[in-house]
PDB file of C-alpha atoms in Angstrom:
ATOM      1  CA  MET Q1432     -24.013  -6.651 -21.709  1.00  0.00           C
ATOM      2  CA  VAL Q1433     -28.151  -8.012 -21.874  1.00  0.00           C
ATOM      3  CA  GLN Q1434     -29.641  -8.746 -24.843  1.00  0.00           C
ATOM      4  CA  PRO Q1435     -33.094  -7.615 -24.775  1.00  0.00           C
ATOM      5  CA  HIS Q1436     -34.525 -11.039 -26.943  1.00  0.00           C
ATOM      6  CA  LEU Q1437     -33.632 -12.801 -23.540  1.00  0.00           C
ATOM      7  CA  ARG Q1438     -35.839 -14.047 -21.387  1.00  0.00           C
ATOM      8  CA  GLN Q1439     -36.548 -15.216 -18.268  1.00  0.00           C
ATOM      9  CA  SER Q1440     -37.517 -18.715 -17.703  1.00  0.00           C
ATOM     10  CA  ARG Q1441     -40.669 -18.764 -15.643  1.00  0.00           C
ATOM     11  CA  SER Q1442     -44.154 -19.103 -17.776  1.00  0.00           C
ATOM     12  CA  GLY Q1443     -45.098 -15.602 -19.350  1.00  0.00           C
ATOM     13  CA  ALA Q1444     -42.304 -13.545 -18.430  1.00  0.00           C
ATOM     14  CA  GLY Q1445     -40.721 -10.699 -20.294  1.00  0.00           C
ATOM     15  CA  PRO Q1446     -37.746 -10.111 -21.737  1.00  0.00           C
ATOM     16  CA  LEU Q1447     -35.211 -10.077 -18.781  1.00  0.00           C
ATOM     17  CA  CYS Q1448     -34.341  -6.576 -19.473  1.00  0.00           C
ATOM     18  CA  GLU Q1449     -37.521  -5.839 -18.515  1.00  0.00           C
ATOM     19  CA  SER Q1450     -37.035  -7.004 -14.792  1.00  0.00           C
ATOM     20  CA  LEU Q1451     -33.764  -5.886 -14.397  1.00  0.00           C
ATOM     21  CA  GLY Q1452     -35.089  -2.113 -14.637  1.00  0.00           C
ATOM     22  CA  GLU Q1453     -31.535  -0.143 -14.559  1.00  0.00           C
ATOM     23  CA  LEU Q1454     -29.069  -2.722 -13.753  1.00  0.00           C
ATOM     24  CA  PRO Q1455     -28.041  -2.751 -17.493  1.00  0.00           C
ATOM     25  CA  ALA Q1456     -27.488   0.853 -17.316  1.00  0.00           C
ATOM     26  CA  GLN Q1457     -25.629   0.806 -14.705  1.00  0.00           C
ATOM     27  CA  ALA Q1458     -23.020  -1.760 -15.319  1.00  0.00           C
ATOM     28  CA  GLY Q1459     -22.728  -0.556 -18.257  1.00  0.00           C
ATOM     29  CA  LYS Q1460     -20.133   1.496 -17.486  1.00  0.00           C
ATOM     30  CA  PHE Q1461     -17.857  -1.183 -17.538  1.00  0.00           C
ATOM     31  CA  ASP Q1462     -16.203  -2.705 -20.677  1.00  0.00           C
ATOM     32  CA  PHE Q1463     -17.397  -6.132 -21.182  1.00  0.00           C
ATOM     33  CA  HIS Q1464     -17.170  -6.150 -24.542  1.00  0.00           C
ATOM     34  CA  SER Q1465     -13.237  -5.928 -24.252  1.00  0.00           C
ATOM     35  CA  MET Q1466     -12.966  -8.541 -21.806  1.00  0.00           C
ATOM     36  CA  LYS Q1467     -12.579 -12.159 -22.311  1.00  0.00           C
ATOM     37  CA  PHE Q1468     -12.983 -15.172 -20.446  1.00  0.00           C
ATOM     38  CA  SER Q1469     -10.933 -16.356 -17.763  1.00  0.00           C
ATOM     39  CA  GLU Q1470     -11.894 -19.281 -15.355  1.00  0.00           C
ATOM     40  CA  ARG Q1471     -14.802 -20.675 -13.643  1.00  0.00           C
ATOM     41  CA  ARG Q1472     -14.940 -22.233 -10.089  1.00  0.00           C
ATOM     42  CA  THR Q1473     -17.524 -24.056  -7.925  1.00  0.00           C
ATOM     43  CA  TYR Q1474     -16.873 -24.418  -4.329  1.00  0.00           C
ATOM     44  CA  ASP Q1475     -19.389 -26.324  -2.325  1.00  0.00           C
ATOM     45  CA  MET Q1476     -20.323 -25.100   1.070  1.00  0.00           C
ATOM     46  CA  ASN Q1477     -21.935 -26.166   4.273  1.00  0.00           C
ATOM     47  CA  CYS Q1478     -24.189 -23.557   4.285  1.00  0.00           C
ATOM     48  CA  ASN Q1479     -27.594 -22.274   3.545  1.00  0.00           C
ATOM     49  CA  TRP Q1480     -28.165 -20.733   0.166  1.00  0.00           C
ATOM     50  CA  LYS Q1481     -29.730 -17.848   1.682  1.00  0.00           C
ATOM     51  CA  THR Q1482     -27.096 -17.381   4.490  1.00  0.00           C
ATOM     52  CA  TYR Q1483     -24.525 -16.667   1.501  1.00  0.00           C
ATOM     53  CA  ILE Q1484     -26.360 -14.516  -0.045  1.00  0.00           C
ATOM     54  CA  ASP Q1485     -26.592 -12.536   2.994  1.00  0.00           C
ATOM     55  CA  ASN Q1486     -23.123 -12.566   3.770  1.00  0.00           C
ATOM     56  CA  TYR Q1487     -23.008 -10.986  -0.168  1.00  0.00           C
ATOM     57  CA  LEU Q1488     -25.061  -8.524   1.125  1.00  0.00           C
ATOM     58  CA  GLU Q1489     -23.619  -7.134   4.311  1.00  0.00           C
ATOM     59  CA  ALA Q1490     -20.270  -6.621   1.755  1.00  0.00           C
ATOM     60  CA  THR Q1491     -18.437  -9.374   3.358  1.00  0.00           C
ATOM     61  CA  MET Q1492     -17.078 -10.051   0.011  1.00  0.00           C
ATOM     62  CA  CYS Q1493     -15.500  -6.340  -0.549  1.00  0.00           C
ATOM     63  CA  PRO Q1494     -12.060  -5.823  -0.286  1.00  0.00           C
ATOM     64  CA  ALA Q1495     -12.101  -2.831   0.515  1.00  0.00           C
ATOM     65  CA  PHE Q1496     -14.259  -3.569   3.647  1.00  0.00           C
ATOM     66  CA  THR Q1497     -12.458  -7.137   4.455  1.00  0.00           C
ATOM     67  CA  GLY Q1498     -10.125  -5.814   7.870  1.00  0.00           C
ATOM     68  CA  ALA Q1499     -11.668  -2.343   8.126  1.00  0.00           C
ATOM     69  CA  GLN Q1500     -10.396  -0.666  10.698  1.00  0.00           C
ATOM     70  CA  SER Q1501     -13.067   1.876  11.499  1.00  0.00           C
ATOM     71  CA  ARG Q1502     -17.189   2.500  11.031  1.00  0.00           C
ATOM     72  CA  ASN Q1503     -16.000   6.035   8.581  1.00  0.00           C
ATOM     73  CA  GLN Q1504     -14.586   3.448   6.366  1.00  0.00           C
ATOM     74  CA  LEU Q1505     -17.016   1.210   6.202  1.00  0.00           C
ATOM     75  CA  GLN Q1506     -19.594   4.348   5.914  1.00  0.00           C
ATOM     76  CA  ARG Q1507     -18.117   4.532   1.618  1.00  0.00           C
ATOM     77  CA  LEU Q1508     -19.865   1.729   0.614  1.00  0.00           C
ATOM     78  CA  PHE Q1509     -23.224   2.661  -0.734  1.00  0.00           C
ATOM     79  CA  GLY Q1510     -26.156   0.610  -1.912  1.00  0.00           C
ATOM     80  CA  ARG Q1511     -29.352   0.719  -3.333  1.00  0.00           C
ATOM     81  CA  ALA Q1512     -32.509  -1.675  -2.843  1.00  0.00           C
ATOM     82  CA  LEU Q1513     -34.452  -1.757  -6.251  1.00  0.00           C
ATOM     83  CA  SER Q1514     -37.354  -4.393  -7.155  1.00  0.00           C
ATOM     84  CA  ASN Q1515     -35.889  -7.051  -8.492  1.00  0.00           C
ATOM     85  CA  TYR Q1516     -32.166  -6.518  -7.376  1.00  0.00           C
ATOM     86  CA  VAL Q1517     -29.660  -5.081  -5.206  1.00  0.00           C
ATOM     87  CA  ARG Q1518     -26.416  -2.373  -6.144  1.00  0.00           C
ATOM     88  CA  GLN Q1519     -23.528  -1.566  -3.585  1.00  0.00           C
ATOM     89  CA  TRP Q1520     -20.861   0.392  -5.083  1.00  0.00           C
ATOM     90  CA  THR Q1521     -17.560   2.252  -3.326  1.00  0.00           C
ATOM     91  CA  PRO Q1522     -15.327   4.398  -4.855  1.00  0.00           C
ATOM     92  CA  ILE Q1523     -11.549   2.728  -5.660  1.00  0.00           C
ATOM     93  CA  ARG Q1524      -9.111   3.981  -3.108  1.00  0.00           C
ATOM     94  CA  GLY Q1525      -6.165   4.617  -5.388  1.00  0.00           C
ATOM     95  CA  ALA Q1526      -2.549   5.178  -3.834  1.00  0.00           C
ATOM     96  CA  GLN Q1527      -2.127   6.203  -0.897  1.00  0.00           C
ATOM     97  CA  PRO Q1528       1.301   8.330   0.258  1.00  0.00           C
ATOM     98  CA  GLY Q1529       2.855   5.580   2.994  1.00  0.00           C
ATOM     99  CA  ASP Q1530       1.396   2.769   1.265  1.00  0.00           C
ATOM    100  CA  ALA Q1531       3.491  -0.313   2.367  1.00  0.00           C
ATOM    101  CA  ALA Q1532       2.222  -2.471  -1.259  1.00  0.00           C
ATOM    102  CA  ALA Q1533       1.722  -1.458  -4.974  1.00  0.00           C
ATOM    103  CA  ARG Q1534      -2.229  -1.062  -5.180  1.00  0.00           C
ATOM    104  CA  ARG Q1535      -3.832  -2.966  -8.032  1.00  0.00           C
ATOM    105  CA  TYR Q1536      -5.756  -0.096  -8.893  1.00  0.00           C
ATOM    106  CA  PRO Q1537      -3.522   2.901  -8.673  1.00  0.00           C
ATOM    107  CA  GLN Q1538      -5.902   5.679  -9.524  1.00  0.00           C
ATOM    108  CA  SER Q1539      -8.965   6.104  -7.781  1.00  0.00           C
ATOM    109  CA  GLY Q1540     -11.512   8.975  -9.617  1.00  0.00           C
ATOM    110  CA  LYS Q1541     -15.400   9.936  -9.098  1.00  0.00           C
ATOM    111  CA  GLU Q1542     -16.393   7.385 -11.458  1.00  0.00           C
ATOM    112  CA  LEU Q1543     -13.512   4.330 -10.478  1.00  0.00           C
ATOM    113  CA  THR Q1544     -16.093   2.291  -8.449  1.00  0.00           C
ATOM    114  CA  ALA Q1545     -16.678  -1.395  -7.905  1.00  0.00           C
ATOM    115  CA  ASP Q1546     -20.353  -2.272  -7.818  1.00  0.00           C
ATOM    116  CA  TYR Q1547     -21.821  -5.492  -6.753  1.00  0.00           C
ATOM    117  CA  PHE Q1548     -25.793  -6.448  -7.937  1.00  0.00           C
ATOM    118  CA  TRP Q1549     -27.297  -9.094  -6.594  1.00  0.00           C
ATOM    119  CA  VAL Q1550     -30.247 -10.121  -8.536  1.00  0.00           C
ATOM    120  CA  PHE Q1551     -33.122 -11.960  -6.991  1.00  0.00           C
ATOM    121  CA  PRO Q1552     -32.978 -15.107  -6.781  1.00  0.00           C
ATOM    122  CA  ASN Q1553     -29.575 -15.849  -6.293  1.00  0.00           C
ATOM    123  CA  TRP Q1554     -27.523 -14.181  -9.132  1.00  0.00           C
ATOM    124  CA  MET Q1555     -25.174 -11.988  -8.512  1.00  0.00           C
ATOM    125  CA  LEU Q1556     -22.449  -9.604 -10.562  1.00  0.00           C
ATOM    126  CA  ASN Q1557     -19.490  -8.569  -9.091  1.00  0.00           C
ATOM    127  CA  CYS Q1558     -18.254  -5.149 -12.084  1.00  0.00           C
ATOM    128  CA  TYR Q1559     -14.609  -3.626 -11.033  1.00  0.00           C
ATOM    129  CA  PRO Q1560     -12.367  -1.828 -13.497  1.00  0.00           C
ATOM    130  CA  ASP Q1561     -10.947  -4.489 -14.988  1.00  0.00           C
ATOM    131  CA  ASN Q1562     -12.851  -7.625 -14.831  1.00  0.00           C
ATOM    132  CA  ILE Q1563     -16.136  -8.602 -13.917  1.00  0.00           C
ATOM    133  CA  SER Q1564     -17.487 -12.373 -12.424  1.00  0.00           C
ATOM    134  CA  LEU Q1565     -20.690 -13.648 -12.078  1.00  0.00           C
ATOM    135  CA  ASN Q1566     -22.049 -15.822  -9.506  1.00  0.00           C
ATOM    136  CA  ILE Q1567     -24.763 -18.678  -9.865  1.00  0.00           C
ATOM    137  CA  ILE Q1568     -25.577 -19.360  -6.189  1.00  0.00           C
ATOM    138  CA  LEU Q1569     -27.568 -23.249  -6.193  1.00  0.00           C
ATOM    139  CA  PRO Q1570     -29.628 -24.206  -3.086  1.00  0.00           C
ATOM    140  CA  LEU Q1571     -27.908 -28.158  -2.970  1.00  0.00           C
ATOM    141  CA  GLY Q1572     -29.890 -29.110   0.536  1.00  0.00           C
ATOM    142  CA  PRO Q1573     -31.148 -26.863   4.166  1.00  0.00           C
ATOM    143  CA  GLU Q1574     -27.544 -26.487   4.569  1.00  0.00           C
ATOM    144  CA  ARG Q1575     -25.429 -27.140   1.452  1.00  0.00           C
ATOM    145  CA  THR Q1576     -25.076 -24.747  -1.219  1.00  0.00           C
ATOM    146  CA  ARG Q1577     -22.839 -24.503  -4.354  1.00  0.00           C
ATOM    147  CA  ALA Q1578     -21.422 -21.342  -5.670  1.00  0.00           C
ATOM    148  CA  ILE Q1579     -20.083 -21.257  -9.423  1.00  0.00           C
ATOM    149  CA  PHE Q1580     -18.288 -18.397 -10.432  1.00  0.00           C
TER     150      PHE Q1580
END
């Protein structure tokens, strides 16, 4: 996923892979090489960029928890803060008896997860079994933020 020869923009910074720690291995289970570019979206928001990132880290972007009915449902999101990034992940819940609508992922399994990475200070990587998105968060002012997906 991450090429070892890429460098960070800070003067004197080492290879990007070194600062990402375990992230390349953790995201490596997703098949990046077979995926193709789909689209780019840009959203301008009336909020502070740090508020946007805080909401991301609270899992408001995670479809599995939007509208969760109980505390037990929320406990299936796992997280780990590392030196330069945070990883959150949740098992994919497959089809359940009595489901009224088809599920995007009809199967479930121990290794079938959705993984969300926030890399300090302003980018996010969302990984699903069949797609990924990279989000860049740009502060435009004290209460203005641009998200590029």
